[in-house]
XYZ file of C-alpha atoms in Angstrom:
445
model
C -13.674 21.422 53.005
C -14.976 20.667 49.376
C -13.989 17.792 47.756
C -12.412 18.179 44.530
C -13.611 17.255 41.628
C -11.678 15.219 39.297
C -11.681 15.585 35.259
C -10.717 12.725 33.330
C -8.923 14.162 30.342
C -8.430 12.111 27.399
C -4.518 13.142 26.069
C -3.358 12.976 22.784
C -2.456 10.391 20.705
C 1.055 10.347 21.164
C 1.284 10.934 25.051
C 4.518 10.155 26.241
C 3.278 8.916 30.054
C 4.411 5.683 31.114
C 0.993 4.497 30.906
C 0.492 4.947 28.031
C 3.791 3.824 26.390
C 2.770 0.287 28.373
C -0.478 0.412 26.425
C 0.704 0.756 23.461
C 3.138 -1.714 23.585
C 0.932 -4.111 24.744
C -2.652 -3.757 22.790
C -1.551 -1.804 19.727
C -4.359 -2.795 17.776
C -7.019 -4.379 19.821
C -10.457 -3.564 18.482
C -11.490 -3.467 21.914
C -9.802 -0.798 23.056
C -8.885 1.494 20.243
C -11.327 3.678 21.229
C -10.150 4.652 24.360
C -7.014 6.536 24.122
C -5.845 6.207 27.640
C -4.781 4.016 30.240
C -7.508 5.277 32.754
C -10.354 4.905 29.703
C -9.032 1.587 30.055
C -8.832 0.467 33.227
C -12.693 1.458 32.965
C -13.164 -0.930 30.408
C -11.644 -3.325 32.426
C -13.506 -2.734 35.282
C -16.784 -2.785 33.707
C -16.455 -5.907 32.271
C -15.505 -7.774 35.366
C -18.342 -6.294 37.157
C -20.556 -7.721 34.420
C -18.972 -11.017 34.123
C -19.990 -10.768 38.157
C -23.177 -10.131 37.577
C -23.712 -12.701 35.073
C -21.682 -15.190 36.693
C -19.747 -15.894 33.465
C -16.382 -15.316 34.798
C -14.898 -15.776 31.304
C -11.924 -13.599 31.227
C -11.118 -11.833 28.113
C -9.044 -12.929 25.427
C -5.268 -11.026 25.147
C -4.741 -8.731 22.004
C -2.995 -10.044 19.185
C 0.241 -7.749 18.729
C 0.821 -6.452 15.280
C 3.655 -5.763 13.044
C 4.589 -2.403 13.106
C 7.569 -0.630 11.751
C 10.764 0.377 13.569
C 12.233 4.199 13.411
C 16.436 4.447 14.380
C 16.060 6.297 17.934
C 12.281 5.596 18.473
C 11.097 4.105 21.145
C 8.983 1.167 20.221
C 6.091 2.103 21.928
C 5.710 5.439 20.072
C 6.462 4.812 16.780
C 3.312 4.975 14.547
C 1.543 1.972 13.345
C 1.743 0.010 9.998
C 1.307 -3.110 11.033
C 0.664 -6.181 8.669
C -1.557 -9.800 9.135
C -0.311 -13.688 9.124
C -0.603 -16.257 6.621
C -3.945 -17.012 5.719
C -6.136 -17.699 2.612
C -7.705 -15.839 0.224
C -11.145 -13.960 1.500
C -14.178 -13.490 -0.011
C -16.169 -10.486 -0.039
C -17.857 -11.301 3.307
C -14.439 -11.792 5.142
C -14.831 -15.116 5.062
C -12.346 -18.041 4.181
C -12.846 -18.288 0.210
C -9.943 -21.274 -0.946
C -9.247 -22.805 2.249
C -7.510 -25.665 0.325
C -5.866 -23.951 -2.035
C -2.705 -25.356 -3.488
C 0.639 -23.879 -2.662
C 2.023 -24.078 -6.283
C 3.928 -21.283 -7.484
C 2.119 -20.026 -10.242
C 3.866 -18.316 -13.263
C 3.693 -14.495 -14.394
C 5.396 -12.148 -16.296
C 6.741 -8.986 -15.307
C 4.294 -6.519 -17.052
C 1.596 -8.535 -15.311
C 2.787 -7.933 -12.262
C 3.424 -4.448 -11.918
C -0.155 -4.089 -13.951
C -1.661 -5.502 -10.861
C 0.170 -3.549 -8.575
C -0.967 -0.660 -10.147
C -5.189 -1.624 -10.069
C -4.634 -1.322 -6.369
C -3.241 2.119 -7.306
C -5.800 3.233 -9.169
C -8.066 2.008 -6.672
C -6.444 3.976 -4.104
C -6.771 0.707 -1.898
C -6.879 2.089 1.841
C -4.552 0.332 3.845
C -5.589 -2.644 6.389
C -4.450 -5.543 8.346
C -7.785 -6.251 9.026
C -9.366 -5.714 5.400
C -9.790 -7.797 2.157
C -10.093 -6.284 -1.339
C -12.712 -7.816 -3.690
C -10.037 -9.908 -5.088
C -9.499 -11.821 -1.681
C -6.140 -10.261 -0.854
C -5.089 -8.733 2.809
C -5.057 -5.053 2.406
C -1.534 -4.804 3.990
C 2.044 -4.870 2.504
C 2.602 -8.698 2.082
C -0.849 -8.815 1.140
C -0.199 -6.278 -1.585
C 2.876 -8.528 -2.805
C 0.991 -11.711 -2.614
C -1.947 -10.398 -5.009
C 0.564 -8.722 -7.381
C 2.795 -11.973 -7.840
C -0.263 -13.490 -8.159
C 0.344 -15.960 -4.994
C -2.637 -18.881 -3.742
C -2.687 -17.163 -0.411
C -2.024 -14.343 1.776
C 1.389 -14.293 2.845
C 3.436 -12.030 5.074
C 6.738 -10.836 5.482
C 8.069 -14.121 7.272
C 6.934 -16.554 4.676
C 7.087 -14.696 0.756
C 10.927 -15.745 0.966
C 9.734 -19.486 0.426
C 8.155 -18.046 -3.375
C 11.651 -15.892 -4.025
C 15.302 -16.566 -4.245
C 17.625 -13.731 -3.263
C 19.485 -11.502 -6.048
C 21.613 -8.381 -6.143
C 21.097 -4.884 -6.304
C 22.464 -5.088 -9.570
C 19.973 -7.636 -10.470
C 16.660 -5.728 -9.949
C 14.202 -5.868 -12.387
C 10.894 -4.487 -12.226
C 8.106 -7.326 -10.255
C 11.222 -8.449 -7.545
C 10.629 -7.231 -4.295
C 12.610 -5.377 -1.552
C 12.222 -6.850 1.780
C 12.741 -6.443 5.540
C 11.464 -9.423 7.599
C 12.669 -8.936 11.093
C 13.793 -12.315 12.810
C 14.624 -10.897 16.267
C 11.383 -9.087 16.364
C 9.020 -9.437 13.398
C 6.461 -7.359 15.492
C 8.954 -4.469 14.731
C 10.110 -2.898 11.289
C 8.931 -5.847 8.573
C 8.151 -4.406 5.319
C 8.208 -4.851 1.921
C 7.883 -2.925 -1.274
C 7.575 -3.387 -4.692
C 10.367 -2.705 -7.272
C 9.243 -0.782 -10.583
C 12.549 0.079 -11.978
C 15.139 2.960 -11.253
C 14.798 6.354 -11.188
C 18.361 7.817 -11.697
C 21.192 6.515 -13.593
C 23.266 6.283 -10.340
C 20.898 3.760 -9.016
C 20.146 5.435 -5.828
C 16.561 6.038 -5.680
C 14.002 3.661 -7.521
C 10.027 3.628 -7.871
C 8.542 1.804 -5.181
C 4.994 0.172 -4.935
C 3.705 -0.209 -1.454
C 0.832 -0.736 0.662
C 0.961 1.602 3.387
C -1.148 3.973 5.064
C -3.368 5.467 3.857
C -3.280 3.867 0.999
C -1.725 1.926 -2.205
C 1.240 4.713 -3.202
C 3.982 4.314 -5.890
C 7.103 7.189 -4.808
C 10.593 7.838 -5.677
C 12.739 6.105 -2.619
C 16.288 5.688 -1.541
C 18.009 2.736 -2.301
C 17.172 0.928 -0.275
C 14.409 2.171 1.799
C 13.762 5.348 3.941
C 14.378 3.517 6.997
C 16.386 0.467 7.945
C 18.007 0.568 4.235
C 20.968 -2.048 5.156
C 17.738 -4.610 6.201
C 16.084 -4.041 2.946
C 17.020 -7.481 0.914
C 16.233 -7.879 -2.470
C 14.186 -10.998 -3.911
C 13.000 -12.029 -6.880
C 9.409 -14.777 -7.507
C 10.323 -17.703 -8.493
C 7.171 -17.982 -11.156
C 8.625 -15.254 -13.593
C 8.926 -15.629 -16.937
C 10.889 -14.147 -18.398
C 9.814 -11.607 -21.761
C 11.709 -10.632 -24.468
C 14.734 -7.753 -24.200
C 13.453 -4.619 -23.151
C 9.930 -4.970 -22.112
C 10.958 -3.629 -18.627
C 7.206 -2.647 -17.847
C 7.785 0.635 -15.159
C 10.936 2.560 -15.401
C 11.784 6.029 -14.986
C 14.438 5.665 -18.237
C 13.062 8.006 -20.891
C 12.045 6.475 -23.358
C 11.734 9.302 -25.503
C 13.680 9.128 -28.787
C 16.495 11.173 -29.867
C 14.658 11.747 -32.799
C 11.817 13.335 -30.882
C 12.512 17.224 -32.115
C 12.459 19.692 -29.546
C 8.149 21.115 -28.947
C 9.682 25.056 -28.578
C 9.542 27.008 -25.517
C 5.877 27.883 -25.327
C 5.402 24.428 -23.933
C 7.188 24.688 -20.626
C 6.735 27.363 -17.985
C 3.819 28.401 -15.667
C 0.740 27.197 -16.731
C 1.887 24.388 -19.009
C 0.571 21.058 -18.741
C 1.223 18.608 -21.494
C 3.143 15.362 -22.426
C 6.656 16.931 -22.873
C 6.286 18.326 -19.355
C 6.362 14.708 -18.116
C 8.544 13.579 -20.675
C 11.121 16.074 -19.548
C 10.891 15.053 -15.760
C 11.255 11.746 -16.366
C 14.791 12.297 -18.539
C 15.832 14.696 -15.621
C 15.128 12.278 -13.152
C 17.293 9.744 -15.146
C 20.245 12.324 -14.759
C 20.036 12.715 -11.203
C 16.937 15.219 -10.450
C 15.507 13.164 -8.596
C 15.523 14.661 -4.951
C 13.982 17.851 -6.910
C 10.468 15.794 -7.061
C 8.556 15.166 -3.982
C 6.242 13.600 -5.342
C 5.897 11.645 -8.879
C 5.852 13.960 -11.926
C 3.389 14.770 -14.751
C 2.472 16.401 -17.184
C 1.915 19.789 -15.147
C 4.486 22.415 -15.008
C 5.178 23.339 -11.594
C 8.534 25.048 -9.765
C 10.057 21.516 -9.157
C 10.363 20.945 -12.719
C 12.000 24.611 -13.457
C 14.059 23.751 -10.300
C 15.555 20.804 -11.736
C 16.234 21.929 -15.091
C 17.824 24.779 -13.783
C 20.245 22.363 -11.848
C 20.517 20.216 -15.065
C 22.138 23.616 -16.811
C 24.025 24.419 -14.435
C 25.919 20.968 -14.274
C 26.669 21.706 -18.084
C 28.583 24.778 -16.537
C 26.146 27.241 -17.628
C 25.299 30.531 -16.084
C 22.432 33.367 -16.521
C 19.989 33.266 -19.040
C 21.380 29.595 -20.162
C 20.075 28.325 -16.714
C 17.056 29.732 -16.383
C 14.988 26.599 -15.316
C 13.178 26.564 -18.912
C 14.281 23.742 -21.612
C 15.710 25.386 -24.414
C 16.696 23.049 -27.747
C 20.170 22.569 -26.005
C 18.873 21.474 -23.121
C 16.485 19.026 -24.783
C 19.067 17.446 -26.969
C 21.401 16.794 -24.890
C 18.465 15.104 -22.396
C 17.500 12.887 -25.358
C 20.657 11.697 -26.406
C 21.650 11.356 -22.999
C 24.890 13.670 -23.640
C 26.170 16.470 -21.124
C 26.884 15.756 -18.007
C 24.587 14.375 -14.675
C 23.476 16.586 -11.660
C 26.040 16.427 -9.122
C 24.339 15.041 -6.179
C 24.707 15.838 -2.122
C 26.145 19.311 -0.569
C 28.105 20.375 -3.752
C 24.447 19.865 -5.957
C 22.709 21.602 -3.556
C 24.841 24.549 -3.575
C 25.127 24.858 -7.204
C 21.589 24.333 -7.870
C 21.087 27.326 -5.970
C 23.384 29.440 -7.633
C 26.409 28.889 -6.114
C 25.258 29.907 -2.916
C 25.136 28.302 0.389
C 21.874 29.817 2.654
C 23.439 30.886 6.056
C 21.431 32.332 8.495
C 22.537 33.542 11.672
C 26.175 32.143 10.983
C 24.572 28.811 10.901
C 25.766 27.147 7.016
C 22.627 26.104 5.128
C 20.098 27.281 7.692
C 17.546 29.275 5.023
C 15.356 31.128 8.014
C 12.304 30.819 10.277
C 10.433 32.323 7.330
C 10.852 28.901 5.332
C 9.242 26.820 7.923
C 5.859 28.466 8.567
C 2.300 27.219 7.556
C 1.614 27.310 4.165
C 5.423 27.187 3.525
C 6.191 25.054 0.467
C 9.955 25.094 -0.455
C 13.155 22.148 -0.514
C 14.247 23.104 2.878
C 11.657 21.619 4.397
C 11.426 18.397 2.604
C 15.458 18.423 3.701
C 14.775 19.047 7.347
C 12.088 16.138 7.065
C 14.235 13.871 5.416
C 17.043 14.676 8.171
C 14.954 14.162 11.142
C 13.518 11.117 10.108
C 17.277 10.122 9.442
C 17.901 11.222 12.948
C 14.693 8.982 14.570
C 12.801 11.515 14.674
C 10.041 10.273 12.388
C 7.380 9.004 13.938
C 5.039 11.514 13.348
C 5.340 11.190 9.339
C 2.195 9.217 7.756
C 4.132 9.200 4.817
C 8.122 10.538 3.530
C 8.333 14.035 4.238
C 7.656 16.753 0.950
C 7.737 19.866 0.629
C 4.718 21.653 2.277
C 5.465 22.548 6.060
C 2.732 20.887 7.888
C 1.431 19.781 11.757
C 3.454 16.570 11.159
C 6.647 18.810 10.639
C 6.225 20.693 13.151
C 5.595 17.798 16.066
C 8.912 16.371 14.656
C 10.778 19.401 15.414
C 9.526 19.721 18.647
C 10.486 15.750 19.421
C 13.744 16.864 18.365
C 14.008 19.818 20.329
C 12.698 18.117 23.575
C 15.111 15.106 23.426
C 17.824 18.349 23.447
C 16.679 19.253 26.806
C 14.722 22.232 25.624
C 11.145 23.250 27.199
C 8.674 26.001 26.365
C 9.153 28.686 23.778
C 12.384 26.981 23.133
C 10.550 23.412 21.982
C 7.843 25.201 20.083
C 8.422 23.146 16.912
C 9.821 25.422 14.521
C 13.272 25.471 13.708
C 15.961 28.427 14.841
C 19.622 28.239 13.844
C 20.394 25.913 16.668
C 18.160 23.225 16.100
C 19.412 23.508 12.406
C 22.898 23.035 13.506
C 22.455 20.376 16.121
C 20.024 18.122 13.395
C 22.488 18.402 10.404
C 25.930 18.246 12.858
C-alpha cells in the first residue's frame, strides 16, 4: 500500500482549533514566531532550534515571549480577540530605538489645553501607524499610553497602569478637552487596557464625544459613545495634573458650532450633490450638536454626501415637518433655527430611527426593522449595516472589526455574521455570513 502523503496547510488567521487558541494565548506577539501562523509551523521552529542548539552544543534554551496588552470584547474568548496591545514604562527613544533620557526627571511638567490636543493632532496628521514596538521621531511609544504620554507632554513613556500617578480623577460632567478616558485593567492588564483622548462633545446630550486614539492602524480622531465602544462602565475619566488652565472659552476641539447667529443663511445652491464647501461642514457640525450624530460614520467635512442630507432630513422632521419641508436640504428655516440653537433636538434610539425614515419601520419577512438581504451585499453602503455592526460588536461579536463598524458592508462584516451565526448552532449555507430575518431577530432580541 502507498503511503500517504501529508500536506501541511497553513489555516487562517483566526482558526478556532485548540492549538491554536493555546498559541495565541501564550505568544501573542513574539517576533519569533509571528510568522508562522500555526501550531505545527511551530512546533517546527521548535524543533529546529533544539536540533541546532545540539549540534552546537549551546543548549541555551530560548527565552519565553513577553505577553502583551490586548483588548477585551464582552463574549470573546480571550484567545481570539484581535490584538492592540500596548508597551511598559520606559524612557523616551531616540531615532535608533535606543534609550535617549534614561535619567530623566519625573516632574510633571505644565501645559495648556490647546497644546495638548495640538499635539495629539501632529500624530494625526502624521497618520502615525500604530506600534508597541515603535518610536516616533519625537521619542514616544507608538501605542495608546504612548500617544497620551507625548500629548500631555510627559518625561517618559507611560502605560495604562502608571498615567493615573500624572492625573486625578473627575466626572463626566467635568470633561474638558486634554483629560483622558481610561481603562486600566487590575485583574488582568494583559486584557482590555485602553485609553483615549477627550476633544470635547459631540451632541448636546453628552452621549458621544470626539476621541483621539492610537490604535491600529493608525492615529484616528472618531465620534464615540460615552464612554467607549467596549467596556464603557470601565472607561474612567482623568484629568493631568500639569494643566493650566486658559481663559473662558478657549475649549480647543469641540463639535459645538461655533458659527454665529449672525452668520446669514449661503442659499440653497450650496448644499446638495456635488457641494463641497465650508457651510457643508459648518452645518454637520451644528447637526451633530443636536443629536445627528449616529448619522456620521465617520468625521464630517466640507463635502456633501447622503449622510449629511440624511441628517438634516431627521433634523426637519423633529421640528414636525413633512414633504417638501424635510427634504434633507437646509433651507433658511432650517439654518436659523441651527444657529440660534432654537427648534427642537433629534429624538434619539428606535423612535429617531423610525421617524428619520419617514415614519416607517423596515420589516422584512415579518421580522420589525430587518431592511433585506439586498442591504448587506458587497459594495452595499447604507445605516443598516453600520447598525448591525454596532449590534454585534455589542453582542461580542467584534473581533473581527480593525476599527468601529461604518457603513460600507465589507469581509470584516461578513466574518462577524458568520461568528454570530455559528455560536447559534448553524452550519453551512445557513452560517454563510450574511444576514436573513432570523439572524436579524435573534442579534437585536
Amino acid at each position: 500500500m502507498q503511503s500517504p502523503v501529508f500536506e501541511e496547510i497553513d489555516p487562517a488567521r483566526d482558526c478556532d482549533c485548540p492549538g491554536c487558541r493555546h498559541w495565541r494565548r501564550i505568544l501573542p506577539h513574539s517576533r519569533a514566531v509571528r510568522a508562522l501562523g500555526h501550531p505545527a509551523a511551530r512546533r517546527v521552529l521548535i524543533v529546529a532550534a533544539a536540533a541546532a542548539s545540539a549540534v552546537l552544543g549551546t543548549g541555551c534554551p530560548a527565552a519565553p515571549a513577553a505577553a502583551a496588552h490586548a483588548p477585551h470584547r464582552p463574549g470573546v474568548p480571550a484567545g481570539d480577540e484581535r490584538d492592540t496591545p500596548q508597551g511598559h514604562k520606559g524612557p523616551l527613544r531616540g531615532p535608533s530605538g535606543s534609550a535617549a533620557r534614561p535619567g530623566a526627571s519625573t516632574k510633571v511638567r505644565e501645559t495648556t489645553r490647546t497644546e495638548i490636543i495640538s499635539r495629539a493632532k501632529k500624530w494625526l496628521a502624521a497618520g502615525v501607524p500604530y506600534s508597541m514596538y515603535d518610536y516616533w521621531s519625537d521619542g514616544y511609544r507608538q501605542d495608546c499610553s504612548g500617544y497620551v504620554s507625548m500629548a500631555w507632554n510627559l518625561p517618559g513613556n507611560e502605560w495604562t497602569g502608571s498615567l493615573g500617578q500624572y492625573a486625578v480623577r473627575i466626572s463626566k460632567e467635568e470633561l474638558q478637552p486634554g483629560d483622558i478616558l481610561l481603562f486600566h485593567n487590575t485583574a488582568n492588564p494583559h486584557k482590555g487596557s485602553h485609553v483615549v483622548i477627550f476633544g470635547g462633545w459631540a451632541d448636546s446630550a453628552h452621549t458621544r464625544y470626539i476621541a483621539y486614539e492610537q490604535a491600529r492602524p493608525r492615529t484616528r480622531r472618531k465620534y464615540t459613545p460615552y464612554a467607549y465602544w467596549s467596556n464603557s462602565s470601565r472607561y474612567l475619566p482623568y484629568r493631568y495634573t500639569g494643566i493650566v488652565e486658559e481663559t473662558a472659552g478657549a475649549e480647543p476641539d469641540t463639535a459645538t458650532p461655533s458659527t454665529p447667529a449672525s452668520t446669514p443663511y449661503p442659499g440653497r445652491a450650496y448644499f446638495g450633490p456635488g457641494a463641497d464647501n465650508q457651510y457643508v461642514a459648518e452645518l454637520a457640525r451644528m447637526l451633530i450638536a443636536r443629536g445627528a450624530g449616529r448619522f456620521y460614520s465617520s468625521d464630517p467635512d466640507s463635502r456633501w454626501t447622503e449622510e449629511d442630507r440624511r441628517a438634516t432630513r431627521a433634523f426637519q422632521l423633529a421640528q414636525g415637518w413633512s414633504g417638501a419641508d424635510a427634504d434633507g436640504l437646509p433651507g433658511p428655516r432650517t439654518w436659523d433655527l441651527l444657529v440660534t440653537g432654537a427648534g427642537k433636538d433629534i429624538v434619539t434610539g428606535a423612535a429617531g430611527a423610525a421617524r428619520a425614515a419617514g415614519g416607517q419601520v423596515p420589516s422584512s419577512h415579518g421580522v420589525p426593522g430587518y431592511p433585506g438581504r439586498a442591504l448587506f451585499r458587497p459594495g452595499a453602503h447604507n445605516e443598516y449595516v453600520t447598525r448591525l455592526g454596532r449590534q454585534l460588536v455589542r453582542k461580542g461579536f467584534g473581533a473581527y472589526y480593525t476599527g468601529e463598524p461604518g457603513p460600507a458592508w465589507d469581509e470584516e462584516d461578513r466574518r462577524a455574521v458568520q461568528a454570530f451565526q455559528r455560536a447559534q448552532g448553524w452550519r453551512g449555507g445557513a452560517a454563510d455570513g450574511y444576514p436573513g430575518p432570523e439572524t436579524w431577530r435573534r442579534l437585536f432580541s
